[in-house]
Amino acid sequence: MTRLITTIAEMRDIRASLTGRVGLVPTMGSLHDGHLTLMRRAREQSDVLIVSDFVNPLQFGPNEDYDRYPRDLDGDLAKVDGLADYLFAPSAEEMYPAEEPFQVDVGRIGTVFEGAMRPGHFNGVATVVLKLFTIIRPDIAVFGQKDAQQLAVIRRLVRDFNVPVDIIPAPISREGSGLARSSRNAYLDEDGRWHALALSGLLKDLSGRRMPAPELLHALEQARATSSTDVQWDYAEAVDPATFEPIDSSFTGDAVVIVAARVQGVRLLDNAEITVGT
Ligand code: AMP
């Protein structure tokens, strides 16, 4: 049976009593099979698994979907049963009792791509993850490659604040159609889910390939030019996976192609690794 914990004090007490390697999978709940993949990965490398389930207000902009973000604590508890030992689901007041909490400033990486579309988003992500790390003190924490820029931010956070936790990436979990699993897919109707395949469709052609930079940049330019009312691209770019700086036509090495688009008003993200070179 997974035990539900809602206060920081209780979480700390339990953590203090744990022995062996402690794994953490941070989530915003509304759990799907992608989250379960992360938990299985964490289980392989830990003795005790804690999943956090917290819709973090700091990472939502004023006009974003914080209030309507899907929440289903009972469903989440049922899904993690047998996989997680503890589900840590504090309230927003428990996590942020102060009106204007201090926040981590992640700098430049927080201002490009997702950071440019969602100002302050990555400061909010880094803040809540740092809090989870200090409350839970995990030995390992698993994050999905689905949110590639978030993963890069967390790696920097751990490095720059000397947090003693191993960050483990988990591959993107997809539906049979190729659509990357996301809690936000719940907002799409059947038509929207079909149009959403534009993201994974573009990446499928590039994923795992080796391609010269000019050819890759040209393919992405063409893809962006197809923006329509059904699929509005926010970006489709190739970047350095650690810095999220765009590659130029002389780049060689490992890159990640990141795409974001709006379909039926829902922001969808996807990405794929690619080797750039002749
Ligand atoms: P979220 O609940 O959306 O904040 O996601 C919590 C964690 O699950 C993050 O590390 C995400 O990158 C990861 N995640 C979400 N969707 C997927 C997916 N389709 N494949 C792999 N990881 C995912």
GROMACS .gro file of C-alpha atoms and ligand atoms in nm:
model
  301
    1MET     CA    1   0.000   0.000   0.000
    2THR     CA    2   0.130   0.344  -0.089
    3ARG     CA    3   0.116   0.581   0.206
    4LEU     CA    4  -0.014   0.935   0.144
    5ILE     CA    5   0.179   1.218   0.312
    6THR     CA    6   0.057   1.577   0.301
    7THR     CA    7   0.281   1.767   0.543
    8ILE     CA    8   0.649   1.857   0.521
    9ALA     CA    9   0.701   1.767   0.890
   10GLU     CA   10   0.571   1.413   0.840
   11MET     CA   11   0.771   1.370   0.519
   12ARG     CA   12   1.088   1.473   0.702
   13ASP     CA   13   1.018   1.235   0.993
   14ILE     CA   14   0.962   0.945   0.757
   15ARG     CA   15   1.273   1.029   0.554
   16ALA     CA   16   1.480   1.028   0.873
   17SER     CA   17   1.362   0.673   0.948
   18LEU     CA   18   1.443   0.534   0.601
   19THR     CA   19   1.745   0.319   0.527
   20GLY     CA   20   1.890   0.223   0.188
   21ARG     CA   21   1.876   0.426  -0.131
   22VAL     CA   22   1.585   0.666  -0.158
   23GLY     CA   23   1.448   0.749  -0.504
   24LEU     CA   24   1.227   1.045  -0.589
   25VAL     CA   25   1.003   1.100  -0.891
   26PRO     CA   26   0.866   1.456  -0.890
   27THR     CA   27   0.531   1.497  -1.072
   28MET     CA   28   0.236   1.732  -1.094
   29GLY     CA   29  -0.003   1.437  -1.063
   30SER     CA   30  -0.277   1.337  -1.304
   31LEU     CA   31  -0.051   1.041  -1.358
   32HIS     CA   32  -0.024   0.856  -1.689
   33ASP     CA   33   0.190   0.570  -1.820
   34GLY     CA   34   0.481   0.811  -1.885
   35HIS     CA   35   0.501   0.885  -1.513
   36LEU     CA   36   0.486   0.513  -1.436
   37THR     CA   37   0.788   0.454  -1.664
   38LEU     CA   38   0.982   0.704  -1.450
   39MET     CA   39   0.879   0.521  -1.135
   40ARG     CA   40   0.990   0.184  -1.272
   41ARG     CA   41   1.325   0.336  -1.367
   42ALA     CA   42   1.359   0.483  -1.015
   43ARG     CA   43   1.269   0.150  -0.853
   44GLU     CA   44   1.553  -0.023  -1.038
   45GLN     CA   45   1.801   0.201  -0.861
   46SER     CA   46   1.649   0.257  -0.518
   47ASP     CA   47   1.519   0.067  -0.215
   48VAL     CA   48   1.244   0.314  -0.124
   49LEU     CA   49   1.045   0.516  -0.377
   50ILE     CA   50   0.881   0.849  -0.301
   51VAL     CA   51   0.663   1.014  -0.567
   52SER     CA   52   0.570   1.377  -0.523
   53ASP     CA   53   0.236   1.495  -0.655
   54PHE     CA   54   0.215   1.872  -0.647
   55VAL     CA   55   0.078   2.122  -0.899
   56ASN     CA   56   0.337   2.393  -0.844
   57PRO     CA   57   0.181   2.741  -0.872
   58LEU     CA   58   0.522   2.907  -0.914
   59GLN     CA   59   0.578   2.749  -1.254
   60PHE     CA   60   0.251   2.875  -1.406
   61GLY     CA   61   0.222   3.220  -1.562
   62PRO     CA   62  -0.071   3.447  -1.474
   63ASN     CA   63  -0.263   3.351  -1.791
   64GLU     CA   64  -0.181   2.981  -1.782
   65ASP     CA   65  -0.384   2.677  -1.676
   66TYR     CA   66  -0.295   2.651  -1.303
   67ASP     CA   67  -0.661   2.653  -1.193
   68ARG     CA   68  -0.779   2.409  -1.457
   69TYR     CA   69  -0.471   2.182  -1.458
   70PRO     CA   70  -0.612   1.826  -1.417
   71ARG     CA   71  -0.600   1.699  -1.057
   72ASP     CA   72  -0.692   1.347  -0.946
   73LEU     CA   73  -0.531   1.251  -0.615
   74ASP     CA   74  -0.746   0.939  -0.561
   75GLY     CA   75  -0.671   0.817  -0.914
   76ASP     CA   76  -0.300   0.891  -0.863
   77LEU     CA   77  -0.293   0.692  -0.537
   78ALA     CA   78  -0.450   0.394  -0.712
   79LYS     CA   79  -0.199   0.417  -1.000
   80VAL     CA   80   0.114   0.428  -0.782
   81ASP     CA   81  -0.006   0.143  -0.559
   82GLY     CA   82   0.252  -0.136  -0.569
   83LEU     CA   83   0.512   0.093  -0.729
   84ALA     CA   84   0.570   0.380  -0.486
   85ASP     CA   85   0.610   0.352  -0.109
   86TYR     CA   86   0.503   0.709  -0.041
   87LEU     CA   87   0.303   0.971  -0.229
   88PHE     CA   88   0.395   1.320  -0.106
   89ALA     CA   89   0.107   1.553  -0.195
   90PRO     CA   90   0.132   1.878   0.003
   91SER     CA   91  -0.105   2.172  -0.047
   92ALA     CA   92   0.019   2.497  -0.206
   93GLU     CA   93  -0.008   2.665   0.137
   94GLU     CA   94   0.207   2.393   0.293
   95MET     CA   95   0.480   2.442   0.032
   96TYR     CA   96   0.458   2.822   0.010
   97PRO     CA   97   0.339   2.971   0.339
   98ALA     CA   98   0.502   3.306   0.255
   99GLU     CA   99   0.323   3.531   0.009
  100GLU     CA  100   0.631   3.600  -0.198
  101PRO     CA  101   0.861   3.303  -0.149
  102PHE     CA  102   1.228   3.325  -0.240
  103GLN     CA  103   1.295   3.166  -0.576
  104VAL     CA  104   1.593   3.019  -0.758
  105ASP     CA  105   1.702   3.228  -1.058
  106VAL     CA  106   1.821   2.987  -1.327
  107GLY     CA  107   1.966   3.258  -1.551
  108ARG     CA  108   1.992   3.244  -1.929
  109ILE     CA  109   1.868   2.888  -1.985
  110GLY     CA  110   1.544   2.999  -1.821
  111THR     CA  111   1.489   3.272  -2.079
  112VAL     CA  112   1.506   3.074  -2.404
  113PHE     CA  113   1.248   2.849  -2.576
  114GLU     CA  114   1.008   2.727  -2.302
  115GLY     CA  115   1.152   3.000  -2.081
  116ALA     CA  116   1.081   3.267  -2.343
  117MET     CA  117   0.727   3.137  -2.397
  118ARG     CA  118   0.668   3.106  -2.021
  119PRO     CA  119   0.864   3.377  -1.834
  120GLY     CA  120   0.955   3.264  -1.482
  121HIS     CA  121   0.855   2.903  -1.550
  122PHE     CA  122   1.197   2.749  -1.493
  123ASN     CA  123   1.265   2.959  -1.184
  124GLY     CA  124   0.944   2.808  -1.045
  125VAL     CA  125   1.045   2.455  -1.148
  126ALA     CA  126   1.395   2.489  -0.999
  127THR     CA  127   1.251   2.634  -0.677
  128VAL     CA  128   1.006   2.351  -0.616
  129VAL     CA  129   1.259   2.082  -0.710
  130LEU     CA  130   1.519   2.231  -0.474
  131LYS     CA  131   1.257   2.233  -0.198
  132LEU     CA  132   1.169   1.869  -0.270
  133PHE     CA  133   1.538   1.779  -0.260
  134THR     CA  134   1.590   1.946   0.078
  135ILE     CA  135   1.270   1.799   0.227
  136ILE     CA  136   1.319   1.444   0.095
  137ARG     CA  137   1.700   1.424   0.054
  138PRO     CA  138   1.676   1.157  -0.220
  139ASP     CA  139   1.982   0.966  -0.341
  140ILE     CA  140   1.846   0.960  -0.695
  141ALA     CA  141   1.574   1.153  -0.878
  142VAL     CA  142   1.425   1.059  -1.214
  143PHE     CA  143   1.311   1.317  -1.470
  144GLY     CA  144   1.162   1.258  -1.815
  145GLN     CA  145   1.344   1.345  -2.136
  146LYS     CA  146   1.001   1.460  -2.257
  147ASP     CA  147   1.078   1.791  -2.083
  148ALA     CA  148   1.433   1.820  -2.216
  149GLN     CA  149   1.489   2.183  -2.115
  150GLN     CA  150   1.360   2.107  -1.764
  151LEU     CA  151   1.607   1.818  -1.741
  152ALA     CA  152   1.891   2.051  -1.845
  153VAL     CA  153   1.781   2.306  -1.582
  154ILE     CA  154   1.769   2.040  -1.308
  155ARG     CA  155   2.117   1.914  -1.400
  156ARG     CA  156   2.248   2.270  -1.367
  157LEU     CA  157   2.058   2.322  -1.039
  158VAL     CA  158   2.219   2.015  -0.884
  159ARG     CA  159   2.562   2.111  -1.014
  160ASP     CA  160   2.549   2.479  -0.916
  161PHE     CA  161   2.398   2.419  -0.569
  162ASN     CA  162   2.609   2.107  -0.500
  163VAL     CA  163   2.302   1.895  -0.426
  164PRO     CA  164   2.411   1.535  -0.354
  165VAL     CA  165   2.156   1.362  -0.578
  166ASP     CA  166   2.201   1.159  -0.898
  167ILE     CA  167   1.975   1.285  -1.177
  168ILE     CA  168   1.853   0.998  -1.393
  169PRO     CA  169   1.685   1.066  -1.728
  170ALA     CA  170   1.397   0.848  -1.849
  171PRO     CA  171   1.309   0.813  -2.219
  172ILE     CA  172   0.994   0.968  -2.365
  173SER     CA  173   0.688   0.747  -2.326
  174ARG     CA  174   0.456   0.759  -2.629
  175GLU     CA  175   0.110   0.639  -2.719
  176GLY     CA  176   0.080   0.384  -3.001
  177SER     CA  177   0.018   0.674  -3.242
  178GLY     CA  178   0.355   0.828  -3.150
  179LEU     CA  179   0.201   1.115  -2.947
  180ALA     CA  180   0.416   1.188  -2.641
  181ARG     CA  181   0.214   1.120  -2.326
  182SER     CA  182   0.120   1.433  -2.133
  183SER     CA  183  -0.136   1.522  -1.868
  184ARG     CA  184  -0.238   1.807  -2.101
  185ASN     CA  185  -0.342   1.560  -2.376
  186ALA     CA  186  -0.664   1.530  -2.172
  187TYR     CA  187  -0.762   1.875  -2.306
  188LEU     CA  188  -0.758   1.752  -2.670
  189ASP     CA  189  -1.054   1.600  -2.852
  190GLU     CA  190  -1.014   1.331  -3.118
  191ASP     CA  191  -0.946   1.585  -3.391
  192GLY     CA  192  -0.688   1.760  -3.172
  193ARG     CA  193  -0.508   1.436  -3.098
  194TRP     CA  194  -0.482   1.375  -3.471
  195HIS     CA  195  -0.338   1.722  -3.540
  196ALA     CA  196  -0.101   1.679  -3.244
  197LEU     CA  197   0.075   1.402  -3.437
  198ALA     CA  198   0.245   1.679  -3.639
  199LEU     CA  199   0.499   1.707  -3.354
  200SER     CA  200   0.600   1.342  -3.325
  201GLY     CA  201   0.567   1.304  -3.703
  202LEU     CA  202   0.832   1.570  -3.762
  203LEU     CA  203   1.065   1.416  -3.504
  204LYS     CA  204   1.018   1.061  -3.629
  205ASP     CA  205   1.196   1.151  -3.952
  206LEU     CA  206   1.492   1.301  -3.765
  207SER     CA  207   1.522   1.090  -3.449
  208GLY     CA  208   1.844   0.892  -3.407
  209ARG     CA  209   1.973   1.003  -3.748
  210ARG     CA  210   2.302   1.157  -3.844
  211MET     CA  211   2.255   1.468  -4.056
  212PRO     CA  212   2.466   1.768  -4.161
  213ALA     CA  213   2.366   2.089  -3.978
  214PRO     CA  214   2.258   2.284  -4.292
  215GLU     CA  215   2.024   2.001  -4.396
  216LEU     CA  216   1.874   1.980  -4.046
  217LEU     CA  217   1.826   2.357  -4.017
  218HIS     CA  218   1.658   2.362  -4.359
  219ALA     CA  219   1.419   2.078  -4.261
  220LEU     CA  220   1.319   2.266  -3.944
  221GLU     CA  221   1.266   2.591  -4.134
  222GLN     CA  222   1.033   2.409  -4.372
  223ALA     CA  223   0.843   2.251  -4.085
  224ARG     CA  224   0.787   2.590  -3.918
  225ALA     CA  225   0.654   2.728  -4.247
  226THR     CA  226   0.365   2.478  -4.232
  227SER     CA  227   0.207   2.654  -3.929
  228SER     CA  228  -0.172   2.656  -3.967
  229THR     CA  229  -0.472   2.722  -3.744
  230ASP     CA  230  -0.468   2.353  -3.651
  231VAL     CA  231  -0.098   2.337  -3.555
  232GLN     CA  232   0.067   2.664  -3.455
  233TRP     CA  233   0.437   2.613  -3.400
  234ASP     CA  234   0.596   2.809  -3.117
  235TYR     CA  235   0.935   2.674  -3.212
  236ALA     CA  236   1.106   2.387  -3.393
  237GLU     CA  237   1.481   2.415  -3.340
  238ALA     CA  238   1.798   2.215  -3.293
  239VAL     CA  239   1.988   2.303  -2.975
  240ASP     CA  240   2.286   2.202  -2.765
  241PRO     CA  241   2.134   1.963  -2.506
  242ALA     CA  242   2.320   2.115  -2.210
  243THR     CA  243   2.284   2.489  -2.279
  244PHE     CA  244   1.980   2.504  -2.506
  245GLU     CA  245   2.166   2.744  -2.734
  246PRO     CA  246   2.060   2.692  -3.099
  247ILE     CA  247   2.313   2.517  -3.321
  248ASP     CA  248   2.448   2.693  -3.629
  249SER     CA  249   2.529   2.557  -3.973
  250SER     CA  250   2.888   2.465  -3.873
  251PHE     CA  251   2.781   2.261  -3.565
  252THR     CA  252   2.886   1.898  -3.527
  253GLY     CA  253   2.804   1.665  -3.238
  254ASP     CA  254   2.499   1.559  -3.037
  255ALA     CA  255   2.201   1.791  -3.054
  256VAL     CA  256   1.838   1.775  -2.955
  257VAL     CA  257   1.555   1.884  -3.180
  258ILE     CA  258   1.293   2.055  -2.965
  259VAL     CA  259   0.942   2.133  -3.084
  260ALA     CA  260   0.649   2.311  -2.924
  261ALA     CA  261   0.315   2.385  -3.081
  262ARG     CA  262  -0.036   2.485  -2.988
  263VAL     CA  263  -0.318   2.255  -3.094
  264GLN     CA  264  -0.673   2.350  -2.987
  265GLY     CA  265  -0.511   2.607  -2.759
  266VAL     CA  266  -0.312   2.335  -2.578
  267ARG     CA  267   0.066   2.370  -2.564
  268LEU     CA  268   0.239   2.048  -2.658
  269LEU     CA  269   0.611   1.967  -2.636
  270ASP     CA  270   0.824   1.697  -2.788
  271ASN     CA  271   1.190   1.639  -2.874
  272ALA     CA  272   1.437   1.391  -3.020
  273GLU     CA  273   1.811   1.338  -3.009
  274ILE     CA  274   2.007   1.366  -3.331
  275THR     CA  275   2.372   1.346  -3.429
  276VAL     CA  276   2.477   1.644  -3.637
  277GLY     CA  277   2.762   1.590  -3.882
  278THR     CA  278   2.851   1.474  -4.229
  279AMP     P1  279   0.465   1.649  -1.499
  279AMP     O1  280   0.371   1.579  -1.408
  279AMP     O2  281   0.410   1.672  -1.636
  279AMP     O3  282   0.530   1.768  -1.437
  279AMP     O4  283   0.584   1.547  -1.525
  279AMP     C1  284   0.654   1.487  -1.419
  279AMP     C2  285   0.772   1.412  -1.475
  279AMP     O5  286   0.726   1.317  -1.569
  279AMP     C3  287   0.871   1.502  -1.550
  279AMP     O6  288   1.003   1.457  -1.522
  279AMP     C4  289   0.834   1.479  -1.694
  279AMP     O7  290   0.943   1.500  -1.783
  279AMP     C5  291   0.796   1.334  -1.690
  279AMP     N1  292   0.710   1.299  -1.803
  279AMP     C6  293   0.591   1.352  -1.836
  279AMP     N2  294   0.544   1.298  -1.950
  279AMP     C7  295   0.638   1.209  -1.991
  279AMP     C8  296   0.651   1.122  -2.103
  279AMP     N3  297   0.558   1.115  -2.198
  279AMP     N4  298   0.763   1.047  -2.113
  279AMP     C9  299   0.860   1.053  -2.019
  279AMP     N5  300   0.854   1.133  -1.911
  279AMP    C10  301   0.745   1.210  -1.897
   0.00000   0.00000   0.00000
